[in-house]
mmCIF file of C-alpha atoms in Angstrom:
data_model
loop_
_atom_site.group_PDB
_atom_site.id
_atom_site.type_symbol
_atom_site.label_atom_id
_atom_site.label_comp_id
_atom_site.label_asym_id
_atom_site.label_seq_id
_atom_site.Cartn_x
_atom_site.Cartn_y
_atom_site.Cartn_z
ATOM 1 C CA UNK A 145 162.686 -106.615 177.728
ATOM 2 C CA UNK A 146 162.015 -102.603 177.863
ATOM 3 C CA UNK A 147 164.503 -100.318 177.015
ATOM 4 C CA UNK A 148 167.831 -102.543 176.300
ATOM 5 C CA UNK A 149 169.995 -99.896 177.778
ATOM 6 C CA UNK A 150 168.377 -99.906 180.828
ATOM 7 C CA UNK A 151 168.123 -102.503 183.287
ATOM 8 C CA UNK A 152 165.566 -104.491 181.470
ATOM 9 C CA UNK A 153 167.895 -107.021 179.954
ATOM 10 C CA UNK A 154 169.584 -107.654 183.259
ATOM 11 C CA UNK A 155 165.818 -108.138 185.289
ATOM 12 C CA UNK A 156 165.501 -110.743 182.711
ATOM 13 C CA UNK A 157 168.293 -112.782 182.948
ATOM 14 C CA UNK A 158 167.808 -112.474 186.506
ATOM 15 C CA UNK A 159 164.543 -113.805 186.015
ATOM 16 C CA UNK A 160 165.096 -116.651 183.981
ATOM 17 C CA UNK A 161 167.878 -118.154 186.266
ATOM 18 C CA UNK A 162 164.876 -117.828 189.169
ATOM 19 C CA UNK A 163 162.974 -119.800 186.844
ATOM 20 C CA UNK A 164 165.396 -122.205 186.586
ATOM 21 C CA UNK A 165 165.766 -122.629 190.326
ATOM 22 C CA UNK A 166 162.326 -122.959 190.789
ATOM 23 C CA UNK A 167 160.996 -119.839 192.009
ATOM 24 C CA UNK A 168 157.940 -119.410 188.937
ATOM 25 C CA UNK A 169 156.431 -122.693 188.956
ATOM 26 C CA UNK A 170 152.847 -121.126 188.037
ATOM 27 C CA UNK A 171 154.083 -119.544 184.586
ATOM 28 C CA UNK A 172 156.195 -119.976 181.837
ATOM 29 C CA UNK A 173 158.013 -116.563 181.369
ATOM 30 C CA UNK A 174 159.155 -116.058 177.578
ATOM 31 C CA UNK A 175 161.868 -112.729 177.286
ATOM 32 C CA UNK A 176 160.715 -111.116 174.137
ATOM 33 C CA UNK A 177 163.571 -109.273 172.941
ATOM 34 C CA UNK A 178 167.471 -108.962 171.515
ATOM 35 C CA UNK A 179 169.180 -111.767 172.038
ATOM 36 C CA UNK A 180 172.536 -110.450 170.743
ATOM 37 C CA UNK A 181 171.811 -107.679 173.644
ATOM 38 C CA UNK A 182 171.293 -110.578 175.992
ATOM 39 C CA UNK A 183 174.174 -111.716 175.656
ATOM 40 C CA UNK A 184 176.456 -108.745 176.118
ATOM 41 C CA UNK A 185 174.435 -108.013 179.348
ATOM 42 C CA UNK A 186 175.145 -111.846 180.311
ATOM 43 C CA UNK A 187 179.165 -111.391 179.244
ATOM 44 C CA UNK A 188 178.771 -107.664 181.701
ATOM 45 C CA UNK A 189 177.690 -109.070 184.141
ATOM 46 C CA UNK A 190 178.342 -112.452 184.512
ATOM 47 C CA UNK A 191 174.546 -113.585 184.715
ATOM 48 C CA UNK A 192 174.146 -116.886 182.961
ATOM 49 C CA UNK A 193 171.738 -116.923 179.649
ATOM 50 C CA UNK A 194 171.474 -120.455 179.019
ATOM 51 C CA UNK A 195 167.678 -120.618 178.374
ATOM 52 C CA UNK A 196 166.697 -121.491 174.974
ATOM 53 C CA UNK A 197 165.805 -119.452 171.972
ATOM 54 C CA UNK A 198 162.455 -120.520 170.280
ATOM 55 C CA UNK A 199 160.892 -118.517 167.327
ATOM 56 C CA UNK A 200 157.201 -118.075 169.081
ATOM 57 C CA UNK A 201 156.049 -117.785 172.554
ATOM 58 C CA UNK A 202 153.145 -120.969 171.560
ATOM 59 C CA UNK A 203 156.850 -123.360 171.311
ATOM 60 C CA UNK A 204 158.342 -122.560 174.424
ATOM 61 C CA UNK A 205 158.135 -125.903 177.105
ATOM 62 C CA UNK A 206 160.484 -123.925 179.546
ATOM 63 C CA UNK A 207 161.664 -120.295 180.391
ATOM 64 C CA UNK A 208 162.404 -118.934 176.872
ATOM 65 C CA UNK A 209 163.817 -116.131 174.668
ATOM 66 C CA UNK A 210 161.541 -114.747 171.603
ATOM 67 C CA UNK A 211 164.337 -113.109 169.182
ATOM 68 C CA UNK A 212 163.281 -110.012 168.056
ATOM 69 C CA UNK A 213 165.491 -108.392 164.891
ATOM 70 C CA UNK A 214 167.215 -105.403 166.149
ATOM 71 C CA UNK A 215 169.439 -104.129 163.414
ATOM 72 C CA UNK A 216 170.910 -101.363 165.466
ATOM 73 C CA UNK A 217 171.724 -103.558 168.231
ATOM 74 C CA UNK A 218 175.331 -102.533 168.179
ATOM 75 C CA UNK A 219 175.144 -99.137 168.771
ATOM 76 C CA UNK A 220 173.195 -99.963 172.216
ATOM 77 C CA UNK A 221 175.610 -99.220 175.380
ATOM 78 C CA UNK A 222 174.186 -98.947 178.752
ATOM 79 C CA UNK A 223 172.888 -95.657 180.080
ATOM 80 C CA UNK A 224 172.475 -94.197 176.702
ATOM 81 C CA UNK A 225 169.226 -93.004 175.347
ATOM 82 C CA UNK A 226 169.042 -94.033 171.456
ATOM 83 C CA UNK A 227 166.128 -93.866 169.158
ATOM 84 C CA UNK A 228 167.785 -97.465 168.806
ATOM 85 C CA UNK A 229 167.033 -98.644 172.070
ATOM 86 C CA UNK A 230 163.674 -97.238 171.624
ATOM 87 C CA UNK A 231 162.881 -99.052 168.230
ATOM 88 C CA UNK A 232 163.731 -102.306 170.202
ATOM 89 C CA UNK A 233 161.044 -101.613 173.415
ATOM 90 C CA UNK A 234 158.269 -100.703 171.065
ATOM 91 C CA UNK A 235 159.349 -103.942 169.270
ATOM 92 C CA UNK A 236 159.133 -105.981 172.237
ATOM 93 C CA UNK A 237 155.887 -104.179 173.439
ATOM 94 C CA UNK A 238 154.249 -105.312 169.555
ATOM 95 C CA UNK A 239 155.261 -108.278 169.395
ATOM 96 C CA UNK A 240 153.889 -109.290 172.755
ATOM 97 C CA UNK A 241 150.925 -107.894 171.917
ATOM 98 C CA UNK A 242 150.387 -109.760 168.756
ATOM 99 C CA UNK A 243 151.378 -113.040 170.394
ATOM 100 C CA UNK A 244 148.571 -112.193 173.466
ATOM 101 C CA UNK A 245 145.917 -111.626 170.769
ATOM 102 C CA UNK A 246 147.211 -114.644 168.936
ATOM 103 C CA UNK A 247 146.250 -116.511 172.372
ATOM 104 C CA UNK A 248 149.955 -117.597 172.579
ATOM 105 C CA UNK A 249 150.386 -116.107 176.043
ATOM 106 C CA UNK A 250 148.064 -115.548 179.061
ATOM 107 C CA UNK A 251 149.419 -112.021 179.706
ATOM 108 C CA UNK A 252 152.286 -109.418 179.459
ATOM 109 C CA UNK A 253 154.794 -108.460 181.900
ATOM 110 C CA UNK A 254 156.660 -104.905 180.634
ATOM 111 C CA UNK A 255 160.388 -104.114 181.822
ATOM 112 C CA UNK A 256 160.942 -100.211 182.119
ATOM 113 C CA UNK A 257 161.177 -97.968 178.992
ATOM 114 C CA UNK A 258 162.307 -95.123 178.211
ATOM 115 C CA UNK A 259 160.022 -92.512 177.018
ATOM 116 C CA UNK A 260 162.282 -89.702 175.290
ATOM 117 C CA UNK A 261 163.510 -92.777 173.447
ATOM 118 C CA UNK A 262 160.399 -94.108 172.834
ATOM 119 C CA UNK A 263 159.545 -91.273 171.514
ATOM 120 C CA UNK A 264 162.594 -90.348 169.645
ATOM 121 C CA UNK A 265 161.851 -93.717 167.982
ATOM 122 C CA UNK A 266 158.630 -92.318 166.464
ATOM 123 C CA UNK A 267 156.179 -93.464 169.298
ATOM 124 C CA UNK A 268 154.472 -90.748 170.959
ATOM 125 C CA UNK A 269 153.028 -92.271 173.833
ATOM 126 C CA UNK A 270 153.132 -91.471 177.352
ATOM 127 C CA UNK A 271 154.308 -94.761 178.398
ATOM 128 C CA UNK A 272 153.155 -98.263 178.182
ATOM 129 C CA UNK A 273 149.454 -97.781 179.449
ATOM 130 C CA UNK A 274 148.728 -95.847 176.517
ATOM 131 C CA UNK A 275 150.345 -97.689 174.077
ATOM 132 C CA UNK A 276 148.521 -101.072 175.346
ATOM 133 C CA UNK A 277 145.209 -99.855 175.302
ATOM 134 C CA UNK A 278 145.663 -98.553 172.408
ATOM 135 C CA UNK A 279 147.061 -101.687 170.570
ATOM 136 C CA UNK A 280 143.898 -103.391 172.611
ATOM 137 C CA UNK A 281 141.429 -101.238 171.654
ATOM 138 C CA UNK A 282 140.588 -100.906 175.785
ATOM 139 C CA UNK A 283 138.069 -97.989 175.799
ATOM 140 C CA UNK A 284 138.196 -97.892 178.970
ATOM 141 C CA UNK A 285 141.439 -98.193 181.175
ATOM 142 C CA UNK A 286 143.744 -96.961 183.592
ATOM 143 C CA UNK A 287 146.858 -97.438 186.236
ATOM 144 C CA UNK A 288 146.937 -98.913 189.166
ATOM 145 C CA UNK A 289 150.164 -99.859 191.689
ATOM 146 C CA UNK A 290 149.759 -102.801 193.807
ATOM 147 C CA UNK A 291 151.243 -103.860 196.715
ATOM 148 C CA UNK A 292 150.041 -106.594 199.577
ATOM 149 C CA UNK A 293 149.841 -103.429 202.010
ATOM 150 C CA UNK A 294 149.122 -100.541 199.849
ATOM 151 C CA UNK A 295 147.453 -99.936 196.430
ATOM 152 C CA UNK A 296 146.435 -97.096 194.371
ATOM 153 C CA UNK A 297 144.636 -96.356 191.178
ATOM 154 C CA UNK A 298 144.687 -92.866 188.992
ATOM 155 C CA UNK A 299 142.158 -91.009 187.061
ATOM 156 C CA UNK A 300 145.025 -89.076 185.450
ATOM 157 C CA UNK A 301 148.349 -90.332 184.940
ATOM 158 C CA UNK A 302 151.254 -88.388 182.214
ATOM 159 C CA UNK A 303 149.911 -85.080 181.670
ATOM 160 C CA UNK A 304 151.033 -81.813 183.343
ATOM 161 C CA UNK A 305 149.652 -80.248 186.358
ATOM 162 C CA UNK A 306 147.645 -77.882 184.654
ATOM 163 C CA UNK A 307 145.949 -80.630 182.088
ATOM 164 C CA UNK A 308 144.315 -82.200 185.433
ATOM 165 C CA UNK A 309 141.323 -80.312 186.323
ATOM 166 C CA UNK A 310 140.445 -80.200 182.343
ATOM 167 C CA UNK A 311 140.549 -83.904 182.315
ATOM 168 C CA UNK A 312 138.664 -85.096 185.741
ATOM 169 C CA UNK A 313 134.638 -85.794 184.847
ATOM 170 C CA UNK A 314 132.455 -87.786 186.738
ATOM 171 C CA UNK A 315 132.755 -90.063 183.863
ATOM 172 C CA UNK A 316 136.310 -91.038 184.000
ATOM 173 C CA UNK A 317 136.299 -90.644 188.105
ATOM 174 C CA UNK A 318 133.145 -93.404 187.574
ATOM 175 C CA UNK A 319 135.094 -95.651 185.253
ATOM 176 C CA UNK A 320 138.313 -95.767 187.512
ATOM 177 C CA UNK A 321 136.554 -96.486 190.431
ATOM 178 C CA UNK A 322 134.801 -99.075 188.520
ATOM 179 C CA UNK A 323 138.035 -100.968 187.029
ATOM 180 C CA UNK A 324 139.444 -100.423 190.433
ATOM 181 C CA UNK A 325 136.589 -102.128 192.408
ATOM 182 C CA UNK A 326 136.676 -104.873 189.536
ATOM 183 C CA UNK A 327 140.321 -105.955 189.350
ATOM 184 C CA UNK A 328 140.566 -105.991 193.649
ATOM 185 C CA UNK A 329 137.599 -108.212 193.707
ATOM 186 C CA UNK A 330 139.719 -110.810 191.403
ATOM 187 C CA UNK A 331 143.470 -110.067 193.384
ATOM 188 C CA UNK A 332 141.715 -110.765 197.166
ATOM 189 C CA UNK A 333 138.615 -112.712 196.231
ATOM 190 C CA UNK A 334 136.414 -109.818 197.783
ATOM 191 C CA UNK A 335 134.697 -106.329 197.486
ATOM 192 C CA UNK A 336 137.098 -104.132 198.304
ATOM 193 C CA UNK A 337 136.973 -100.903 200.378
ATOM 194 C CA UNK A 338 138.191 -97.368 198.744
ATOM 195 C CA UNK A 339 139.199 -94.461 199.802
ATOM 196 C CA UNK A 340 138.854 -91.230 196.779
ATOM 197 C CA UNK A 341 141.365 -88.603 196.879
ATOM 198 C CA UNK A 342 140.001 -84.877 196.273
ATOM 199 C CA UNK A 343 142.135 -82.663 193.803
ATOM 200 C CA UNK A 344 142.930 -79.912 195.752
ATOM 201 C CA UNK A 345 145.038 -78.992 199.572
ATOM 202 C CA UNK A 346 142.689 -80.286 202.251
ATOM 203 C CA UNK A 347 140.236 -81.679 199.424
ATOM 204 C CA UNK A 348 139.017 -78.452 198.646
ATOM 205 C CA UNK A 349 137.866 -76.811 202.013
ATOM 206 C CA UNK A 350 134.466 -76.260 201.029
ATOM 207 C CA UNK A 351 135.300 -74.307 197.826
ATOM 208 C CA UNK A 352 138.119 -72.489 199.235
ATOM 209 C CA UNK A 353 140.443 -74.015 196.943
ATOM 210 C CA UNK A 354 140.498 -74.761 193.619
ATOM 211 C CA UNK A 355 137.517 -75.221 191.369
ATOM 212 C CA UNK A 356 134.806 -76.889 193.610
ATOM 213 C CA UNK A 357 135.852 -80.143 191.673
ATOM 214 C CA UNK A 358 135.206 -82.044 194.891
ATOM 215 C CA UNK A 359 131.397 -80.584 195.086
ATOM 216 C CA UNK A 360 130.952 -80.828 191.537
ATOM 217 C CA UNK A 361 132.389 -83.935 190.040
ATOM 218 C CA UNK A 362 134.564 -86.040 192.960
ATOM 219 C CA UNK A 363 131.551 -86.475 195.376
ATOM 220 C CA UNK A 364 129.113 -87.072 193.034
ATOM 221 C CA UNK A 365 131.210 -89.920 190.921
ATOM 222 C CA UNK A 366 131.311 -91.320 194.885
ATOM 223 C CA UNK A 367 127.616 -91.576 195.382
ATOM 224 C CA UNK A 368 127.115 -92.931 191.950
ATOM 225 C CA UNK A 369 129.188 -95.415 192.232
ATOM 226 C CA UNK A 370 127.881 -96.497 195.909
ATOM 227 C CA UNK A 371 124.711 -96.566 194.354
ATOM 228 C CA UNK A 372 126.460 -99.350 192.350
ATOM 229 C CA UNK A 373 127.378 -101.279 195.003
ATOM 230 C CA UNK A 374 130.842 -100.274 195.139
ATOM 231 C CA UNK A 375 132.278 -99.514 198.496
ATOM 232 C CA UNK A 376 134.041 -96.531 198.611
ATOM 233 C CA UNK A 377 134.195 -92.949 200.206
ATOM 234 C CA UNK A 378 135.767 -89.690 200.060
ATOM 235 C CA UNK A 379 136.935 -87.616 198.793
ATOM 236 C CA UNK A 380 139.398 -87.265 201.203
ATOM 237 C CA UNK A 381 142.626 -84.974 201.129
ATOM 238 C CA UNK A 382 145.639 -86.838 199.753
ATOM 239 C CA UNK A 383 148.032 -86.126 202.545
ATOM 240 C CA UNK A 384 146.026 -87.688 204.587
ATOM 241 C CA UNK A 385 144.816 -90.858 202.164
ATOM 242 C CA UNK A 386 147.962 -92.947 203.310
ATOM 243 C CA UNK A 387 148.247 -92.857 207.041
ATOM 244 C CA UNK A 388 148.763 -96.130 208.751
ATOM 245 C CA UNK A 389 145.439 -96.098 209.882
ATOM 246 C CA UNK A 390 143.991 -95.284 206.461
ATOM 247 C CA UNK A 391 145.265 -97.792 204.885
ATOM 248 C CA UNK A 392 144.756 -100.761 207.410
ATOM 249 C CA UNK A 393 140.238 -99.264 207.054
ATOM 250 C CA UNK A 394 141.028 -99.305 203.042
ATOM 251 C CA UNK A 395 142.374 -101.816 200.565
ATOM 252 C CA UNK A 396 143.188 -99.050 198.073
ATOM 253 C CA UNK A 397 143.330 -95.542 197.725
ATOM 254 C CA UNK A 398 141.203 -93.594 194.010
ATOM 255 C CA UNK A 399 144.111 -90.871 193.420
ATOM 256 C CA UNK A 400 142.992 -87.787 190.930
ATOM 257 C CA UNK A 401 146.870 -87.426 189.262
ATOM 258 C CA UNK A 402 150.169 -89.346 188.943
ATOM 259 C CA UNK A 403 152.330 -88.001 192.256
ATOM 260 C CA UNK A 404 149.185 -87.792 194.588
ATOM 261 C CA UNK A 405 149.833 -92.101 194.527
ATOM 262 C CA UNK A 406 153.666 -92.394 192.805
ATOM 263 C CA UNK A 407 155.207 -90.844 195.634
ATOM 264 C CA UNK A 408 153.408 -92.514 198.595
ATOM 265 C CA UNK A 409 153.608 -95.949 196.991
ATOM 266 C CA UNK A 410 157.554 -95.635 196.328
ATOM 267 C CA UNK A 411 157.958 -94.597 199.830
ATOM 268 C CA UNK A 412 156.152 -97.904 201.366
ATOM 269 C CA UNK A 413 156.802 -100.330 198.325
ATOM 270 C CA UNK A 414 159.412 -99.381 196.341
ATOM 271 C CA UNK A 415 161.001 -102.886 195.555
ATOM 272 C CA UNK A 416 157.588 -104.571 195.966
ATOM 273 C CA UNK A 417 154.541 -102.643 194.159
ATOM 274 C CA UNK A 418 153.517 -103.438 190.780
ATOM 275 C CA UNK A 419 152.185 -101.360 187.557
ATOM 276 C CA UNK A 420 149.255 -102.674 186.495
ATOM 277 C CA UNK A 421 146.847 -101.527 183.548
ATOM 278 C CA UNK A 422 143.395 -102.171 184.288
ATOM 279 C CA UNK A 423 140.843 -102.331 181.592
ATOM 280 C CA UNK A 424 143.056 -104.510 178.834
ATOM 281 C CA UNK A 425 141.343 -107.816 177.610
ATOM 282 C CA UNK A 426 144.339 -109.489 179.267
ATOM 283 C CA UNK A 427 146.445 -108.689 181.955
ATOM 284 C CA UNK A 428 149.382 -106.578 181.369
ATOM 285 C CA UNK A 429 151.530 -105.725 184.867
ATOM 286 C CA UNK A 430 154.838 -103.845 184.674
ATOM 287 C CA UNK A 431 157.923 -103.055 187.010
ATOM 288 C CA UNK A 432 156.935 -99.931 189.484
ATOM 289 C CA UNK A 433 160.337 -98.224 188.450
ATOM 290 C CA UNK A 434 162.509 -96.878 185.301
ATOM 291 C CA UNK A 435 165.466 -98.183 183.225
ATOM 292 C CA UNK A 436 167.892 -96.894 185.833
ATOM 293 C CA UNK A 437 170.053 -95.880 183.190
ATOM 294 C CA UNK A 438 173.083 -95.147 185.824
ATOM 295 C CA UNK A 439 173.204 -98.528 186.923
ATOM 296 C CA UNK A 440 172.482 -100.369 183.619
ATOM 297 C CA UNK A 441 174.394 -103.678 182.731
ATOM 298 C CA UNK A 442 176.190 -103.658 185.952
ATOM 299 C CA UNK A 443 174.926 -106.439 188.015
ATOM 300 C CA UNK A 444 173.432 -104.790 190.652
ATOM 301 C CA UNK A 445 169.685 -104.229 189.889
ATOM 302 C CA UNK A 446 167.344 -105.604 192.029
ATOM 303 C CA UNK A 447 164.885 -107.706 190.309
ATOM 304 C CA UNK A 448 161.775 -107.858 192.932
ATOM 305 C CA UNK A 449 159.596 -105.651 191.352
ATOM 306 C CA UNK A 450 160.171 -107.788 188.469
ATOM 307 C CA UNK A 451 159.016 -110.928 189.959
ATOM 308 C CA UNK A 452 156.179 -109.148 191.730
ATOM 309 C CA UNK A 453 155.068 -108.304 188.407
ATOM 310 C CA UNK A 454 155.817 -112.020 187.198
ATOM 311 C CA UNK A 455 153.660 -113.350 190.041
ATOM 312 C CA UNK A 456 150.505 -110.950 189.753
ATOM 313 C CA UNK A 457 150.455 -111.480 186.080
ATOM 314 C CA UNK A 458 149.923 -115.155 186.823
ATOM 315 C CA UNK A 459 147.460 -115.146 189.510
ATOM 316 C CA UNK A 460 145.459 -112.633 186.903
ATOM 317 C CA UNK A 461 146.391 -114.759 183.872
ATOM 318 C CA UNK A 462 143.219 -117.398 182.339
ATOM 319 C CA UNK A 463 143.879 -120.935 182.974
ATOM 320 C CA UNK A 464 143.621 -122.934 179.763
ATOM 321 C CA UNK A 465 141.883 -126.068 179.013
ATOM 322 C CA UNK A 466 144.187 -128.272 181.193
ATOM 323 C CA UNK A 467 144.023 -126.361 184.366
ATOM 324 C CA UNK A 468 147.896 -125.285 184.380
ATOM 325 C CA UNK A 469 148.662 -121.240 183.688
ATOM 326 C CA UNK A 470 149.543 -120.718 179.602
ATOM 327 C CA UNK A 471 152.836 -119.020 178.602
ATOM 328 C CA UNK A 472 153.338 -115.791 180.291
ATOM 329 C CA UNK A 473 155.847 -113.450 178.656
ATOM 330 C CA UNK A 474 158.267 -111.077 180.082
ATOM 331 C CA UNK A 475 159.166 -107.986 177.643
#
């Protein structure tokens, strides 16, 4: 359900009445999360919660609610940031977890959190990547946003500016172009073609700027992994990685930190791309915004990135023994 003071609870009831008019008919969404703070968001906004509450994800026939305890649950309002609210995400996020490793769902879909609350909850992680690869032991991962037009992966993701260069080798450049290549091949049912961002202005000019990270770690990562068999080139510089043309030659675009791709991929896809963390032994997707705490609880959130996230979850998700998709929860 993500943070409850956020939008989160509202993209879920909102996603549960799709369910019930048919729009999810290759999953079984189950809302882990507070169902007292369900129901106020229900009674706010007039969204009906009539789907039923069952104690695990493995029960659930239908579009369900998971309870989660949330003993603070009345000092949650919309729009407010509480070490509360936090508590209840990283809940939600566990509990998820534990069911996927239980083999109780296929995958994980994450509503938005809230990281200052996160953390003022006691959880110092970035965001949700981190915290899921770290609760799944993925020694290798990293973000991607997809959309049906545009798509991006990052070798670096929440760290400052200056952390970047420190963190690019042609080790972790390798590995993201390898999840990257890996995870496309399994969305479109082919190799795909990518296109690697340099680090610095006009990819580096030949050493003018920056560190020669192009010439000593970007280009090198590319021919390595061409050598592989992966289909990619660069690196290229980022302002000019998105241009209609680029991305009707490429089916994604290798980005070396988190704006280099956010911003682009908000611009084009804002209501449609999806978060998704490559490198997890399932497949975790997420919403491609934040809680929106100013609109929180109000009825007017728009729920598409939600479903997006729904759907790609699914078509990633296992099929079990019986050929239909397993339970697929949304946190």
């Amino acid at each position: 359900m993500g943070d409850p003071a956020g939008i989160g609870p509202e993209l879920c009831l909102k996603l549960l009445a799709a369910c019930q008019a048919g729009q999810f008919p290759d999953c079984i969404p189950v809302i882990f999360g507070s169902v007292p703070v369900l129901r106020r968001v229900a009674a706010a906004t007039g969204i009906p919660f009539t789907a039923p509450i069952v104690p695990a994800a493995s029960a659930a026939t239908a579009p369900a609610v998971v309870p989660l305890e949330c003993p603070d649950a009345d000092t949650i309002h919309p729009g407010q940031m509480t070490a509360a609210a936090g508590e209840a995400a990283f809940q939600a996020c566990r509990s998820a977890i534990a069911a996927a490793l239980a083999g109780e769902v296929a995958g994980i879909v994450t509503c938005p959190l809230n990281k200052r609350a996160l953390h003022a909850a006691g959880y110092p992680y970035p965001g949700h990547t981190e915290l899921f690869a770290e609760y799944l032991s993925a020694s290798q991962s990293c973000m991607m946003q997809y959309a049906d037009d545009i798509a991006c992966s990052f070798v670096t993701t929440h760290v400052g500016y200056a952390e970047v260069p420190q963190l690019l080798t042609m080790k972790r450049i390798g590995e993201v172009l390898d999840l990257t290549d890996a995870a496309l091949r399994r969305i479109r049912g082919a190799a795909p073609r990518l296109l690697v961002c340099g680090l610095n202005p006009h990819a580096g000019e030949d050493g003018l700027f920056g560190n020669r990270e192009e010439e000593r770690l970007i280009a090198p990562a590319i021919q390595a992994a061409v050598a592989r068999g992966i289909n990619c080139v660069g690196p290229v510089p980022g302002d000019t990685a998105f241009t209609p043309y680029a991305r009707k030659q490429y089916d994604a675009v290798v980005c070396m930190y988190h704006d280099q791709g956010h911003i682009p991929v908000k611009m084009i896809a804002f209501d449609r791309a999806v978060n998704v963390t490559l490198g997890l032994p399932i497949p975790r997707t997420s919403v491609d915004h934040g809680t929106a705490f100013d609109i929180a609880w109000q009825g007017s959130a728009d729920p598409g990135s939600l479903f997006q996230a729904v759907h790609l979850a699914a078509k990633l998700a296992p099929e079990d023994r019986a050929g239909t998709k397993a339970p697929l929860p949304s946190i």
